[in-house]
XYZ file of C-alpha atoms in Angstrom:
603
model
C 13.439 -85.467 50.996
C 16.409 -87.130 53.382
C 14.455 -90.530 52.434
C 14.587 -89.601 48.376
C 18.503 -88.331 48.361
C 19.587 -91.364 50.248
C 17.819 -93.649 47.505
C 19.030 -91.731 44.582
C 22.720 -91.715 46.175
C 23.462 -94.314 48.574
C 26.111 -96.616 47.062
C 26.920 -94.784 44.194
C 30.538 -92.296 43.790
C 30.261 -89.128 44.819
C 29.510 -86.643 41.630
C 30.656 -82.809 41.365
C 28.864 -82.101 38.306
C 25.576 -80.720 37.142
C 25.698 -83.324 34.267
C 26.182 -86.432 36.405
C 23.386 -85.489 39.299
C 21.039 -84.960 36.450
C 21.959 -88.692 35.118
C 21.452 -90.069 38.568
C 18.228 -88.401 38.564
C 16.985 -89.243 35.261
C 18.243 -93.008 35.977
C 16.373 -93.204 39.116
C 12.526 -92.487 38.210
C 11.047 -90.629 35.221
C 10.523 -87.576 34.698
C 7.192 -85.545 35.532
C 7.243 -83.540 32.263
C 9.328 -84.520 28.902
C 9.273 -84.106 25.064
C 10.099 -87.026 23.636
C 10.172 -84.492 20.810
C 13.114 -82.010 21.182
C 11.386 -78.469 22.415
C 14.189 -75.599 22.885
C 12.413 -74.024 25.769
C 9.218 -75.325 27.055
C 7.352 -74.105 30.138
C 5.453 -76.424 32.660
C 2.969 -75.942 35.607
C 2.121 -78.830 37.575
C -0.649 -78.780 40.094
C -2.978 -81.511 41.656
C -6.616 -80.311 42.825
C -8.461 -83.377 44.471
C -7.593 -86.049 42.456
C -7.251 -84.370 39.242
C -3.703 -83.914 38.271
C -3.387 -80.248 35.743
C -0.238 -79.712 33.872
C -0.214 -76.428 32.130
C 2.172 -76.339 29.185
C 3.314 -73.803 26.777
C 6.018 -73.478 24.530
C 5.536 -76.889 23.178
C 4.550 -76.709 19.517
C 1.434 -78.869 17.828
C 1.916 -82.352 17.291
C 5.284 -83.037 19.711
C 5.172 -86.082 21.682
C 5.617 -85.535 25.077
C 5.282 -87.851 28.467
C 3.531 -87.074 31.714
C 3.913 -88.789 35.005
C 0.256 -88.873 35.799
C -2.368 -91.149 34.461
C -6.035 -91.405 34.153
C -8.155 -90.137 31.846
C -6.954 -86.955 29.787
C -8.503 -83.691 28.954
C -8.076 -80.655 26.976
C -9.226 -77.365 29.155
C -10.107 -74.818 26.761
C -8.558 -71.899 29.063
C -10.797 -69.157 27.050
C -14.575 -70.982 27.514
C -13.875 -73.461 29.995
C -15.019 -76.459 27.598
C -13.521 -79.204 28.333
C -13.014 -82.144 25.369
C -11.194 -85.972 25.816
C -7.412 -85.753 24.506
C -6.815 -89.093 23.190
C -3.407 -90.808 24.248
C -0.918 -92.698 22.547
C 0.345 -95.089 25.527
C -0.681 -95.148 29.253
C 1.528 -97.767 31.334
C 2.752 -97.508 34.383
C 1.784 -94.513 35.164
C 3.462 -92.442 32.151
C 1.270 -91.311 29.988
C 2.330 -90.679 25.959
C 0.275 -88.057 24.379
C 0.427 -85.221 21.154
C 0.128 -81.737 22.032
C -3.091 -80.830 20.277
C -2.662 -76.892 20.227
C -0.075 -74.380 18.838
C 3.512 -73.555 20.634
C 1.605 -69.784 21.130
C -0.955 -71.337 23.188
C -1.563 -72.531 26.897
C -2.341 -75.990 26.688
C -4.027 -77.097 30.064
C -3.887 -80.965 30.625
C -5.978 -82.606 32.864
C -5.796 -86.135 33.981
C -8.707 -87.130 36.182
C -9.725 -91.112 37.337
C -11.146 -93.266 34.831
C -9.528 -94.748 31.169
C -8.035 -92.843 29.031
C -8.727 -93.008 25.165
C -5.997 -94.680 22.963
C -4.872 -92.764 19.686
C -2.943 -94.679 17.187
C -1.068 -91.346 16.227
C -2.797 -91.318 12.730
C -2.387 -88.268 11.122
C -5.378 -86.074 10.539
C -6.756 -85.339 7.529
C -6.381 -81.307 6.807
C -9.343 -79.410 6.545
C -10.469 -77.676 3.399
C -9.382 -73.549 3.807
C -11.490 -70.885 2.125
C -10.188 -67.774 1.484
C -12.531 -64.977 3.108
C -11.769 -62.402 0.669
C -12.504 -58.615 0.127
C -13.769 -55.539 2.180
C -15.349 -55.859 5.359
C -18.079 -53.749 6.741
C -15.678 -51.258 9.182
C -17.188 -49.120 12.442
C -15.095 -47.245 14.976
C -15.333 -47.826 18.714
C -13.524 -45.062 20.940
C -12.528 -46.350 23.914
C -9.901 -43.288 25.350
C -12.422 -41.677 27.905
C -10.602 -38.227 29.084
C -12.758 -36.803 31.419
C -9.833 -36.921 33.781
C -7.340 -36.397 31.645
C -5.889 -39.632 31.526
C -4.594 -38.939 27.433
C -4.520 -35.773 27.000
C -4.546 -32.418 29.321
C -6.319 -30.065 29.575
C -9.445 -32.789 30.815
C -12.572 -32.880 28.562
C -15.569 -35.014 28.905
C -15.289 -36.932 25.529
C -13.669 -39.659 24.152
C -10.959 -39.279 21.909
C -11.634 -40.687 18.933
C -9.797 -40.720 15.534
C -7.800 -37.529 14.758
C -5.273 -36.516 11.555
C -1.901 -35.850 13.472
C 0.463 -36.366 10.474
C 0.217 -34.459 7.227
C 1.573 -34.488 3.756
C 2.455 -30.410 3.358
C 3.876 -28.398 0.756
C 3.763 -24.326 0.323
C 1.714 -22.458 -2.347
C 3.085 -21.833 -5.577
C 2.009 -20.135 -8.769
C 4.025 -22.743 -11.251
C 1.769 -25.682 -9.312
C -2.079 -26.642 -10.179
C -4.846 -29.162 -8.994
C -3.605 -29.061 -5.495
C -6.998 -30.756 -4.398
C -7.522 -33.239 -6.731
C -7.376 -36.589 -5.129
C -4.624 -38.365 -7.786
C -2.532 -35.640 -7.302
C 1.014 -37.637 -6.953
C 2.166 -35.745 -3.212
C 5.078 -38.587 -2.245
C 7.435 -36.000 -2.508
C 6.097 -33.701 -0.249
C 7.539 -32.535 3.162
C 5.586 -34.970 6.497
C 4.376 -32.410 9.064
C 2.949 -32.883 12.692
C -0.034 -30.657 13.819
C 1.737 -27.916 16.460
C 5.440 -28.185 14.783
C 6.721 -25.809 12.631
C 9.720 -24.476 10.918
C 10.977 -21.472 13.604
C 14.959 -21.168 12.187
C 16.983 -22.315 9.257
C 19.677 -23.985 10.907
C 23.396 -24.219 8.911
C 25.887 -26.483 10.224
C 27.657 -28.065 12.138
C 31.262 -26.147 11.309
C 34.355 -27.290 12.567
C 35.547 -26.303 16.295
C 37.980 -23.510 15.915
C 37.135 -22.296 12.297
C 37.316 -19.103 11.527
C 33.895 -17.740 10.967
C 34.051 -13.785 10.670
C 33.660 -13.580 6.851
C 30.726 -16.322 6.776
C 28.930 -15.039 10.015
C 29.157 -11.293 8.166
C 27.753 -12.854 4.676
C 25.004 -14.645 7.255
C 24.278 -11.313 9.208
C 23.128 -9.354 5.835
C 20.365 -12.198 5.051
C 16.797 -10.685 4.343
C 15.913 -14.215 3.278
C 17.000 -17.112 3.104
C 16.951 -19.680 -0.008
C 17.315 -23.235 1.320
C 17.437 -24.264 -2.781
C 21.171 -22.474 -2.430
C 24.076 -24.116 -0.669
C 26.875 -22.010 1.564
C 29.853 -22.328 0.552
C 32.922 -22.843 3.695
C 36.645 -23.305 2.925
C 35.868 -25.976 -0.023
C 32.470 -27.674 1.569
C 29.005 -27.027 0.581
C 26.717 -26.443 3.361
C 22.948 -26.539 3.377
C 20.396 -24.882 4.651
C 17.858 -27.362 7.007
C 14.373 -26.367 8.438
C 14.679 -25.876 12.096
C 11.148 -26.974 13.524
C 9.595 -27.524 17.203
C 6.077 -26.928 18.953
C 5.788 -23.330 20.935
C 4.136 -26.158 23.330
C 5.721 -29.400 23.243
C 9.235 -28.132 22.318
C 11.302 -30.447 19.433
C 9.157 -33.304 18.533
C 11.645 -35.797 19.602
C 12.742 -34.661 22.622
C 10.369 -34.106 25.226
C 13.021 -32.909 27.826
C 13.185 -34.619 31.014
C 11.064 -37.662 32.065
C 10.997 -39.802 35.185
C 10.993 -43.659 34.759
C 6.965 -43.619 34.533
C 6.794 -40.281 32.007
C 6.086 -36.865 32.044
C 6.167 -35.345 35.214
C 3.944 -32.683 34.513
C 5.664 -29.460 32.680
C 7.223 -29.172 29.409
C 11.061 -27.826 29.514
C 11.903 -23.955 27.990
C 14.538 -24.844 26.359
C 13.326 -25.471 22.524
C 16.671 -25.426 20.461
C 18.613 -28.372 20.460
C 22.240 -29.088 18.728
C 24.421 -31.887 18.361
C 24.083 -35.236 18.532
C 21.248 -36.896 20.400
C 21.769 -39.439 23.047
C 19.466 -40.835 25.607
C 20.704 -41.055 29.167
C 18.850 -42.461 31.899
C 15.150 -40.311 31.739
C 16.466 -37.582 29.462
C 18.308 -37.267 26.342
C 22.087 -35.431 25.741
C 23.217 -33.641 22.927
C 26.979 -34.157 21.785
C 29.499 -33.329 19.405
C 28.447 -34.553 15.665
C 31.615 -36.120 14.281
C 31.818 -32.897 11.521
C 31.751 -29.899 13.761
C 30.073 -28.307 16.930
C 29.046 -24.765 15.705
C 26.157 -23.898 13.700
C 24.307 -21.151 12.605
C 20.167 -20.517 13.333
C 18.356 -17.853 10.915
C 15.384 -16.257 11.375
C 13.656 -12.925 11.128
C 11.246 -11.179 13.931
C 8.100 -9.616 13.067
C 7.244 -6.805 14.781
C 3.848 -4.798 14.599
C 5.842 -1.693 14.999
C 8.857 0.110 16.154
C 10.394 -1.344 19.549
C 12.911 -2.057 21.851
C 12.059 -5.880 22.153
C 13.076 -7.867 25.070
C 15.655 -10.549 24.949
C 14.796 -13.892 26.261
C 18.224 -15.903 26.393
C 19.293 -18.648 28.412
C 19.852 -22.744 28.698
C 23.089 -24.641 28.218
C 24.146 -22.913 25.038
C 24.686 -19.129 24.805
C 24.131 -17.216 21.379
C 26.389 -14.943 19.794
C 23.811 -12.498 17.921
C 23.216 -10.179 14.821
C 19.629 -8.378 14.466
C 19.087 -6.298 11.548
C 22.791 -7.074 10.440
C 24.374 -5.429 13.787
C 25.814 -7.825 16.257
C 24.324 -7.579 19.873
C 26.204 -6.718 23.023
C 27.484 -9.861 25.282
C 24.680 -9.955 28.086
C 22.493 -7.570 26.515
C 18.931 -7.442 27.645
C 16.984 -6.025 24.470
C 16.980 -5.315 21.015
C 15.777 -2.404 18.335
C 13.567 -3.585 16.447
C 11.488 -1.876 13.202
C 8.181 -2.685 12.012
C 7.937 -5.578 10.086
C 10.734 -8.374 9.090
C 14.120 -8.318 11.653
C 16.057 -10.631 10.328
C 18.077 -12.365 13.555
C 21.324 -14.812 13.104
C 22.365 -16.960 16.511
C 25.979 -18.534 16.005
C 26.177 -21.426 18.778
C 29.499 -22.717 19.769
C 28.812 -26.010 21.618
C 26.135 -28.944 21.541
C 23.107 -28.896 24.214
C 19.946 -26.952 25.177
C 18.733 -23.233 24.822
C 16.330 -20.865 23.847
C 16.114 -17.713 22.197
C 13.144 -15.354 21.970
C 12.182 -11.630 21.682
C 9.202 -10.162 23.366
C 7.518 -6.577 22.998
C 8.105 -4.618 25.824
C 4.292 -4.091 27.151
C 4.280 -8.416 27.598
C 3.724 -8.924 31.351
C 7.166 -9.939 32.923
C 6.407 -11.943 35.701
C 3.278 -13.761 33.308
C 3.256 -17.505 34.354
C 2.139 -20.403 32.171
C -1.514 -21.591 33.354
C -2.499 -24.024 30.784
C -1.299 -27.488 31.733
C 1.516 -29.666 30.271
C 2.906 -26.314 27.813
C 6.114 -24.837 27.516
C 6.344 -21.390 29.128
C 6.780 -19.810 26.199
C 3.116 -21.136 24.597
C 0.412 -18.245 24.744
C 2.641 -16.143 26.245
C 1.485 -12.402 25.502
C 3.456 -10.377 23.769
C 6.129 -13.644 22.522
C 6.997 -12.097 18.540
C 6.385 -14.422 15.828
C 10.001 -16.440 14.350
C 9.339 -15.762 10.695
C 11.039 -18.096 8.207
C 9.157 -16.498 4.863
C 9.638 -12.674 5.648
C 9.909 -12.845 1.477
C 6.399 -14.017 0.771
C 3.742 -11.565 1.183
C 0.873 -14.087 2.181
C 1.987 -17.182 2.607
C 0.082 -20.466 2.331
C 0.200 -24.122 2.956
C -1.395 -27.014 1.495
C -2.023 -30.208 3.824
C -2.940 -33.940 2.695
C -4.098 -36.950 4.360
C -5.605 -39.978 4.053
C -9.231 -40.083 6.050
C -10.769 -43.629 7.775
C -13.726 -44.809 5.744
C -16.950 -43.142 6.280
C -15.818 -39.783 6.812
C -18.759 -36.957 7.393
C -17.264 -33.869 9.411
C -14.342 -32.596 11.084
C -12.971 -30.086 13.463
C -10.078 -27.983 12.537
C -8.214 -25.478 14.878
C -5.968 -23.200 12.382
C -3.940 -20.679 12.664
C -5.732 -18.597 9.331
C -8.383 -18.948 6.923
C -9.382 -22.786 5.995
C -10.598 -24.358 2.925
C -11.470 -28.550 2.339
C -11.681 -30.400 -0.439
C -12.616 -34.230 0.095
C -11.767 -36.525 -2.681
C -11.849 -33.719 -4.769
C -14.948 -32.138 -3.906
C -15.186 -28.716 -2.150
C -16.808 -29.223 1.843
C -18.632 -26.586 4.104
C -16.821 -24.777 5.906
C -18.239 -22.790 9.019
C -15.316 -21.035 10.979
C -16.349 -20.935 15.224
C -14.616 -19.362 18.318
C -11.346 -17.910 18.395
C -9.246 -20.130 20.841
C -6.987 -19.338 23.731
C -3.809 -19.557 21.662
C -5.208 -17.109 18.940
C -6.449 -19.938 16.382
C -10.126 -20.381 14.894
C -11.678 -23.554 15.142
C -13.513 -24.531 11.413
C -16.361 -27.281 11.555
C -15.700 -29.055 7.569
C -18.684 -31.146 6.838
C -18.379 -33.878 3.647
C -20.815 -33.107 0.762
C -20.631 -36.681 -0.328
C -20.218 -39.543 2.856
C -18.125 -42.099 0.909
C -17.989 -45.969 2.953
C -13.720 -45.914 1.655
C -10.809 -43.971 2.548
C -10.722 -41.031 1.062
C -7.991 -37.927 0.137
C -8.775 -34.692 2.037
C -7.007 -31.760 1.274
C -6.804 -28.781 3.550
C -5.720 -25.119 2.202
C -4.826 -22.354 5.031
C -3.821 -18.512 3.962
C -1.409 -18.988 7.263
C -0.321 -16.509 9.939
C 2.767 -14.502 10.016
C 5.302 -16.923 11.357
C 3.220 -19.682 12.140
C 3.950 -22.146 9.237
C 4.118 -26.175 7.939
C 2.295 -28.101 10.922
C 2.641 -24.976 13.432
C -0.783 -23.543 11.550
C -2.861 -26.910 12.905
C -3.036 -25.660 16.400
C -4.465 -29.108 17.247
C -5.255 -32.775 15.855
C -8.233 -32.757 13.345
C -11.072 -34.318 15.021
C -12.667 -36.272 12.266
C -15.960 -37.585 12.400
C -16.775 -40.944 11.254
C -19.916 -43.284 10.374
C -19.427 -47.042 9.083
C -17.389 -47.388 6.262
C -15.529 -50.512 4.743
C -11.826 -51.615 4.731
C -9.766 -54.487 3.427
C -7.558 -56.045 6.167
C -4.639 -54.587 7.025
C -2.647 -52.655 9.189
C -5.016 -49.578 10.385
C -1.902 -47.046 10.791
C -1.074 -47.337 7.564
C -4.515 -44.562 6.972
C -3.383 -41.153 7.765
C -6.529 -40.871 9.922
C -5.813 -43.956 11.740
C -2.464 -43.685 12.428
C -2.780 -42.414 15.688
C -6.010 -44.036 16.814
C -5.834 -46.159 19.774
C -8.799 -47.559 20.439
C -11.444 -50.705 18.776
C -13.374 -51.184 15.613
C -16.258 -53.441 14.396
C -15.692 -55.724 11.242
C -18.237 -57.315 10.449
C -19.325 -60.054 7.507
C -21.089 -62.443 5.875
C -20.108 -65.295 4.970
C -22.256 -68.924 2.936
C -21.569 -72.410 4.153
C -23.116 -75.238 2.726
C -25.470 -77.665 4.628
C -22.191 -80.426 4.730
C -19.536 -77.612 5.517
C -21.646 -76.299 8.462
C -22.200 -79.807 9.869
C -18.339 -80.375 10.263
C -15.884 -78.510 12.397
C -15.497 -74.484 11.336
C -12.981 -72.548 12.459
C -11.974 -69.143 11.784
C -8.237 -68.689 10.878
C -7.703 -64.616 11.324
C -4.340 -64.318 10.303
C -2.537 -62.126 12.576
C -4.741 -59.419 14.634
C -3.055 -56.390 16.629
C -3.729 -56.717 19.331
C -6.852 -58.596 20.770
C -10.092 -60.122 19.439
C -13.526 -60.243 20.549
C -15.165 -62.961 18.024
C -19.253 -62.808 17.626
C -20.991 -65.490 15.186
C -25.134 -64.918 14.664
C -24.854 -62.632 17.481
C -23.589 -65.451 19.711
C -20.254 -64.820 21.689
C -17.576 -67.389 20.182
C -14.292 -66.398 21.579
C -11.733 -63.902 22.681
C -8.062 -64.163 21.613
C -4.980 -61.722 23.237
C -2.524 -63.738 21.611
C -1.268 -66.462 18.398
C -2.967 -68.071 16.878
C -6.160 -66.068 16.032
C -7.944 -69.190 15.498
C -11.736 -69.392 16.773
C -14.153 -72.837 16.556
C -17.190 -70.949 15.240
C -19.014 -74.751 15.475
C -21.695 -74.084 17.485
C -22.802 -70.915 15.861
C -22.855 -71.528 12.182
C -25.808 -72.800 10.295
C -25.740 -73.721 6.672
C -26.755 -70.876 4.821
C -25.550 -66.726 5.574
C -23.749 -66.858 8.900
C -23.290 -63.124 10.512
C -18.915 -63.301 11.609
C -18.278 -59.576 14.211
C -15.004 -59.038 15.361
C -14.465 -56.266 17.730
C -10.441 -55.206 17.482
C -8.645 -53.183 19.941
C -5.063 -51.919 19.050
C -2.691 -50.641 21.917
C -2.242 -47.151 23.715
C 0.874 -47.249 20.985
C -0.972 -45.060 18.449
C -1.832 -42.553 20.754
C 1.280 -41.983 22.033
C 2.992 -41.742 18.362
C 2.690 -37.727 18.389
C 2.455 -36.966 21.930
C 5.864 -35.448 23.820
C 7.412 -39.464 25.425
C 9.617 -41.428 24.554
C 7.542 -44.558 25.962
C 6.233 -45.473 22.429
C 5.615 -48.900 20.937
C 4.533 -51.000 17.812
C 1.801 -48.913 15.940
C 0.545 -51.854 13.795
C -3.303 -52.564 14.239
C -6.734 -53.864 13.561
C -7.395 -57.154 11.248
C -4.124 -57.612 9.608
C -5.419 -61.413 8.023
C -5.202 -63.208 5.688
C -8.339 -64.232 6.926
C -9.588 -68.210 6.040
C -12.345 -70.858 7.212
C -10.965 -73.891 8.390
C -14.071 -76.809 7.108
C -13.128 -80.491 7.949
C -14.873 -83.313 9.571
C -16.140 -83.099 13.588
């Protein structure tokens, strides 16, 4: 090194700049890596093993000239198979060798320079291959891959895989004015999106301003038997409206999972289920602040009791309630209240942003119950908790639930909180209700009267539980059952059914060459695939891509004639984690996005 910095500097003024050393350098000997083509970022690796110089290179895009200072003869490495192929060059003298990057900027391009004589390009350009459009469905299988017999995805542990489940539903209540709630065309865009365990609890009004005066409003508010969310509340000149107040009784507001280290969940779910103000994430939880238009608000509910009680008053968390039952304001610090049989309605003023809860319990619950059933609020099968009851007005209410199913749909599993019917694509399926479940729902096994290989609508109808309404009556994701099917590409998530599948499917094709086009160079141009590729050609292995471009040289496998193409697809651990309580999320899109094309040209 002494030897080289004397040579570089050694009669030459002194520098002080990064500019000038890099001249002196540059003027000296060439570099070991350059693009004579200008490359914003490129990345280089430079080893030697034996006398084989490798340069790995990435970031350079197809077709840039570039120089190495190395020489021999050159060599692609394919850094998938291993196949190795000789990378003509444009000029070799003096030891700097001129070449064209042959792959994509996306791709590790391993050079390889080895003894011998290199092969001299010209730089021609190469005549473009002919593209074919591989159009319509492909044949579509699903491949569960999240084994959870230890609980890895979801607790409590089971020894199955979790396959494809409806999280996500399209949900609107009964009414007598509405008709052909089942039938597949039925136009539901405007309905309400619900998540299997959340439900509406409250009807939250607010914020107010700090320091308004609230007696005549919170009076008005107090005498509620129902409320109408249709009809705004009027407050010194400003309509306010009523807004469903939802959560989980076991994951708590969807959106907030409560506390999390930097790795997730640490293994209990928070108490605290009502949340006001304005969100904010800090460090591994999330704050709730003032919202620029007020800091009070107003949470209406009703309690249903099975009879006469003195109910016990379960209180606590950041925010403190002031409280009516039945119209009559509660003492400060008071530890129950007198309930009838039947609808209470209950008003909660809060005064401040953050965390709290508020629930009643009949008087015979166990006190000093604890929560057994892993990762659940405490609150979630607690005996004895009384139902929040946002409907006290309708006599039996009911819910109607859409989604879209994966192809090849033949059964599915259904834990509800009340009676179940299933239409699919219009069609009426068996329904067979099972065991009654820890938290008090049934679980239904719906089986499909007519398997159809496409998506399909399925519409669910449930006479619903006091209290336990909108996605609150799905006690758990459906479990659908699926056999092949067919799909166009696309993005996976985009099917109800699918949305929150993490996991691999099967696409598989046929596709004619002719006796020239399968004596020339094929390759298979996939598009864009989320998020890696397992390529099979006549049941021969071809290639495996985690990255762009999703191009695979299906040469050695085709014949003229039907050629068999099976890609196996695995999305990301995103999907999963859509509905579950984290904020560690990611990009949902998945499968065989395309547009898919055969790249035909000359060897």
């Amino acid at each position: 090194v002494d030897a080289a910095v004397k040579e570089i500097f050694e009669g030459k003024p002194r520098t002080s700049t990064p500019a000038e050393v890099e001249f002196l350098v540059n003027a000296s000997f060439p570099r070991d890596f350059a693009c004579d083509t200008p490359v914003e970022n490129p990345f280089v690796l430079h080893r030697k093993a034996g006398a084989r110089d490798i340069y790995m290179v990435y970031g350079v895009p197809k077709g840039a000239q570039c120089t190495f200072r190395s020489f021999g003869a050159v060599e692609l490495w394919d850094v998938w198979s291993g196949d190795t192929k000789a990378l003509p060059v444009l000029s070799q003298n003096d030891g700097i060798t001129k070449l064209q990057m042959p792959l994509e900027e996306t791709e590790a391009q391993l050079i390889v320079f080895a003894p011998g004589k290199p092969q001299i390009s010209a730089g021609s350009s190469v005549e473009s291959p002919e593209r074919i459009p591989v159009q319509g469905a492909w044949e579509f299988e699903l491949k569960p891959t999240l084994d959870n017999r230890w609980g890895d995805y979801r607790l409590p542990a089971s020894n199955t895989f979790i396959g494809v489940e409806a999280r996500r539903f399209r949900y609107a209540e009964a009414n007598a004015s509405q008709t052909g709630w089942a039938n597949p065309s039925l136009d539901d865009s405007a309905w309400e999106t619900v998540a299997e365990s959340y439900g509406p609890h409250f009807w939250k009004l607010g914020p107010f301003p700090a320091g308004a005066d609230l007696t005549q409003l919170e009076a008005r508010l107090a005498k509620l038997t129902s409320v109408d969310p249709s009809k705004p509340v009027e407050f010194a000149g400003t309509q306010y409206r009523w807004q469903s107040y939802q959560y989980s009784m076991r994951w708590g507001p969807e959106q907030d999972p409560g506390h999390q280290g930097y790795h997730g969940l640490k293994g209990e779910m928070p108490k605290d289920f009502i949340t006001l103000g304005k969100p904010r994430t800090k460090s591994t939880t999330i704050v709730y602040e003032p919202e620029p238009t007020g800091v009070r608000y107003f949470l209406w509910t009703s309690a249903a009791a099975p009879r006469a009680m003195d109910a016990r008053l379960c209180v606590g968390g950041e925010i403190m309630p002031a409280i009516w039952v039945n119209g009559t304001p509660l003492a400060s610090g008071a530890s129950s209240a007198h309930l009838k049989g039947g609808s209470n309605p209950v008003l909660l003023r809060y005064d401040k942003p953050g965390r709290g809860y508020f629930m009643l319990e009949d008087p015979s619950s166990p006190a000093g119950w604890k929560q057994t059933y892993p990762l659940a609020s405490p609150w979630y099968n607690k005996p004895g908790v009384l139902p929040l009851d946002t409907r006290p007005e309708v006599s039996r209410p009911t819910g109607w639930y859409r989604f879209t199913a994966p192809p090849g749909l033949r059964s599915m599993k259904i834990a509800a909180h009340g009676s179940v019917r299933v239409w699919v694509a219009g069609r009426p399926a068996a329904v067979k209700p099972g065991t009654k479940r820890q938290d008090g729902s049934v679980e239904y096994t719906a089986t499909v009267a007519h398997v159809s290989t496409t998506t399909e609508n399925v519409t669910l109808r449930v006479n619903q539980q006091r209290g336990v309404y909108g996605g609150a009556a799905i006690a758990e994701p459906i479990a659908l059952e699926c056999g092949p099917g067919k799909i166009a590409p696309g993005d996976w998530s985009l099917i109800d059914g699918l949305a929150s599948y993490s996991g691999g499917a099967f696409y598989k094709k046929t596709i004619t060459l002719t006796a020239r086009q399968a004596q020339g160079r094929v390759v298979l141009d996939l598009g864009k695939v989320s998020a890696s590729v397992e390529v099979r050609v006549n049941g021969q292995k071809t290639g495996v891509r985690v990255a762009p471009p999703w191009k695979v040289d299906l040469s050695r496998h085709v014949r003229s004639g039907e050629n068999r193409i099976e890609l196996l697809i695995f999305n990301t651990l995103a999907n999963h984690y859509q509905t579950i309580p984290t904020r560690y999320r990611g990009s949902s899109v998945s499968g065989l996005i395309g547009p898919v094309n055969l790249e035909v040209g000359k060897e």
